[in-house]
Amino acid sequence: MGLLIGFTTILVVIAAGAALAHVGVLDHRSQRTLGEIAFFVASPALMVVTISQVHLEAAAANLVASSVSLAVCFTAYVVIARLRWGLGTGPLLIGALSSSYVNAGNLGIAIAAYVVGDITVVVPTLLVQMLLVQPAALIVLDRITGRGEGVRPAVRRLVTNPLTVAAVLGLVLATTGWQLPAPLLSPLEMLAGAAIPLMLMSYGAALRLSPPIGRAGHNGEVVVATVLKMGVMPVVAWAVGVALGLDDRVLLGVVITAALPTAQNIFLHATRYRVGEDVARETILVTTLASLPAALIVAVLLG
């Protein structure tokens, strides 16, 4: 029931954004504004609050399985898309992220709590994505969109990127055990609460304001990204987890995390850098719709 409620909540908020766009409350400009607020303010607050509260020693067991499954699907998309469509670096990167970057920061935590009973099972994936994959992707996106010239400007943008800074701060707090004072933590928690609704409503508005699914001319890329994300990634995670001898609870967490849909963050980055938006938007929608039955199957098979 908790799993169903979690997915229903997400779909309702997406529908709210789409409805606001349908009646004219949100247009393209305001839709992007929602995304910008999420990127610069609310999402960083969510990262600090979430990462600072995890127990890193308990999360270390599934790091390898999570990382390998992500790397396999990312690499597979790059190879397939480059050979099949000859995509440029920007669309190739967004497509690869869409095939491997899971919604661990919000939906993953909720599912881990309801299905696995332990949110730490999503932490390795969350940290790898936030501290390794995302920073590297942002450097590349900065370079190819003309926002930086050379390595030093790209590195400067990396260390000043709000999401990266927030993830590092959360990791420091989690490692040291330090706690933020209440006058600082309270507003952060309030801002963090706005992150998911802002991202989801921005995404819903983009769905309404953009061409219908399948009409943007990127069906092949979306199919490949979806198959890798929802089919290959959970299987790879399961195989590596079994090979490493993970216990039942951790193995369930690793596989169900791999079966999560593509993160809305990818659409946020695609929108921010004006590249690969159609593939990100459509892959997120398809994988979100497919992830509920996928998560239920994983829970039945491994739970």
Short mmCIF file of C-alpha atoms in Angstrom, two decimals, residues 90-219:
data_model
loop_
_atom_site.label_atom_id
_atom_site.label_comp_id
_atom_site.label_asym_id
_atom_site.label_seq_id
_atom_site.Cartn_x
_atom_site.Cartn_y
_atom_site.Cartn_z
CA GLY A 90 25.22 16.67 -25.23
CA PRO A 91 22.30 14.47 -26.35
CA LEU A 92 24.46 11.39 -25.80
CA LEU A 93 25.20 12.38 -22.21
CA ILE A 94 21.59 13.21 -21.33
CA GLY A 95 20.41 9.94 -22.88
CA ALA A 96 23.03 7.95 -20.99
CA LEU A 97 22.02 9.62 -17.73
CA SER A 98 18.37 8.88 -18.52
CA SER A 99 19.24 5.19 -18.86
CA SER A 100 21.16 4.90 -15.58
CA TYR A 101 20.56 7.79 -13.14
CA VAL A 102 17.82 6.66 -10.75
CA ASN A 103 15.32 8.62 -8.71
CA ALA A 104 17.08 7.77 -5.44
CA GLY A 105 16.91 11.17 -3.76
CA ASN A 106 13.17 11.26 -3.15
CA LEU A 107 11.20 8.32 -4.56
CA GLY A 108 14.04 5.95 -3.70
CA ILE A 109 14.05 6.99 -0.06
CA ALA A 110 10.27 6.57 0.18
CA ILE A 111 10.31 3.11 -1.42
CA ALA A 112 13.28 2.02 0.69
CA ALA A 113 11.40 3.02 3.82
CA TYR A 114 8.14 1.32 2.82
CA VAL A 115 9.38 -1.82 1.06
CA VAL A 116 12.84 -2.55 2.48
CA GLY A 117 12.41 -0.91 5.86
CA ASP A 118 15.80 0.81 5.70
CA ILE A 119 16.56 4.01 3.77
CA THR A 120 20.31 3.38 3.92
CA VAL A 121 20.03 0.91 1.02
CA VAL A 122 19.68 3.82 -1.42
CA VAL A 123 22.54 5.86 0.02
CA PRO A 124 25.40 4.33 -2.07
CA THR A 125 23.53 5.06 -5.29
CA LEU A 126 22.59 8.51 -4.08
CA LEU A 127 26.18 9.41 -3.17
CA VAL A 128 27.71 7.98 -6.36
CA GLN A 129 25.23 9.94 -8.43
CA MET A 130 25.52 13.18 -6.51
CA LEU A 131 29.27 13.21 -5.83
CA LEU A 132 30.65 11.50 -8.95
CA VAL A 133 28.24 11.12 -11.85
CA GLN A 134 26.45 14.46 -11.57
CA PRO A 135 29.54 16.64 -11.07
CA ALA A 136 31.28 14.98 -14.02
CA ALA A 137 28.18 15.43 -16.18
CA LEU A 138 27.86 19.10 -15.20
CA ILE A 139 31.47 19.76 -16.18
CA VAL A 140 30.82 18.26 -19.61
CA LEU A 141 27.54 20.15 -20.03
CA ASP A 142 29.23 23.39 -19.03
CA ARG A 143 31.88 22.87 -21.67
CA ILE A 144 29.67 21.86 -24.59
CA THR A 145 27.07 24.58 -23.99
CA GLY A 146 29.69 27.32 -23.95
CA ARG A 147 29.30 28.15 -20.27
CA GLY A 148 32.96 27.51 -19.57
CA GLU A 149 36.25 27.82 -21.43
CA GLY A 150 38.88 25.39 -20.27
CA VAL A 151 39.26 23.22 -17.21
CA ARG A 152 39.56 25.93 -14.56
CA PRO A 153 36.19 27.60 -15.29
CA ALA A 154 34.57 24.16 -15.39
CA VAL A 155 36.09 23.20 -12.04
CA ARG A 156 35.03 26.54 -10.59
CA ARG A 157 31.47 25.89 -11.68
CA LEU A 158 31.66 22.41 -10.22
CA VAL A 159 32.70 23.60 -6.77
CA THR A 160 30.09 26.34 -6.84
CA ASN A 161 27.28 24.18 -8.24
CA PRO A 162 24.58 24.22 -5.55
CA LEU A 163 23.73 20.53 -5.81
CA THR A 164 27.34 19.42 -5.62
CA VAL A 165 28.13 21.73 -2.71
CA ALA A 166 25.04 20.52 -0.88
CA ALA A 167 25.95 16.86 -1.40
CA VAL A 168 29.47 17.43 -0.08
CA LEU A 169 28.15 19.33 2.94
CA GLY A 170 25.68 16.54 3.68
CA LEU A 171 28.46 13.96 3.39
CA VAL A 172 30.67 15.93 5.81
CA LEU A 173 27.83 16.10 8.33
CA ALA A 174 27.10 12.39 7.97
CA THR A 175 30.78 11.45 8.33
CA THR A 176 31.52 13.64 11.33
CA GLY A 177 28.20 13.26 13.10
CA TRP A 178 27.85 17.01 13.40
CA GLN A 179 24.34 18.38 13.56
CA LEU A 180 23.16 21.67 12.17
CA PRO A 181 21.76 24.08 14.77
CA ALA A 182 17.99 24.26 14.86
CA PRO A 183 17.79 27.87 13.54
CA LEU A 184 19.59 26.66 10.38
CA LEU A 185 18.10 23.18 10.09
CA SER A 186 14.50 24.32 10.33
CA PRO A 187 14.50 26.59 7.24
CA LEU A 188 16.55 24.00 5.34
CA GLU A 189 13.90 21.38 6.06
CA MET A 190 11.19 23.76 4.88
CA LEU A 191 13.04 24.46 1.64
CA ALA A 192 13.76 20.76 1.20
CA GLY A 193 10.06 20.06 1.39
CA ALA A 194 9.55 22.26 -1.68
CA ALA A 195 12.11 20.47 -3.86
CA ILE A 196 10.08 17.48 -4.98
CA PRO A 197 6.83 19.40 -5.70
CA LEU A 198 8.75 22.04 -7.67
CA MET A 199 10.57 19.45 -9.77
CA LEU A 200 7.46 17.40 -10.39
CA MET A 201 5.24 20.37 -11.27
CA SER A 202 7.89 21.74 -13.60
CA TYR A 203 8.06 18.33 -15.22
CA GLY A 204 4.27 18.08 -15.50
CA ALA A 205 4.05 21.53 -17.07
CA ALA A 206 6.78 20.56 -19.54
CA LEU A 207 4.80 17.48 -20.54
CA ARG A 208 1.75 19.62 -21.33
CA LEU A 209 3.69 22.33 -23.15
CA SER A 210 5.81 19.93 -25.21
CA PRO A 211 4.93 17.65 -28.12
CA PRO A 212 3.04 14.46 -27.15
CA ILE A 213 5.03 11.33 -26.33
CA GLY A 214 6.43 9.77 -29.48
CA ARG A 215 6.16 12.88 -31.63
CA ALA A 216 9.44 14.55 -30.76
CA GLY A 217 11.39 12.33 -33.13
CA HIS A 218 13.50 10.48 -30.56
CA ASN A 219 11.57 7.24 -30.12
#
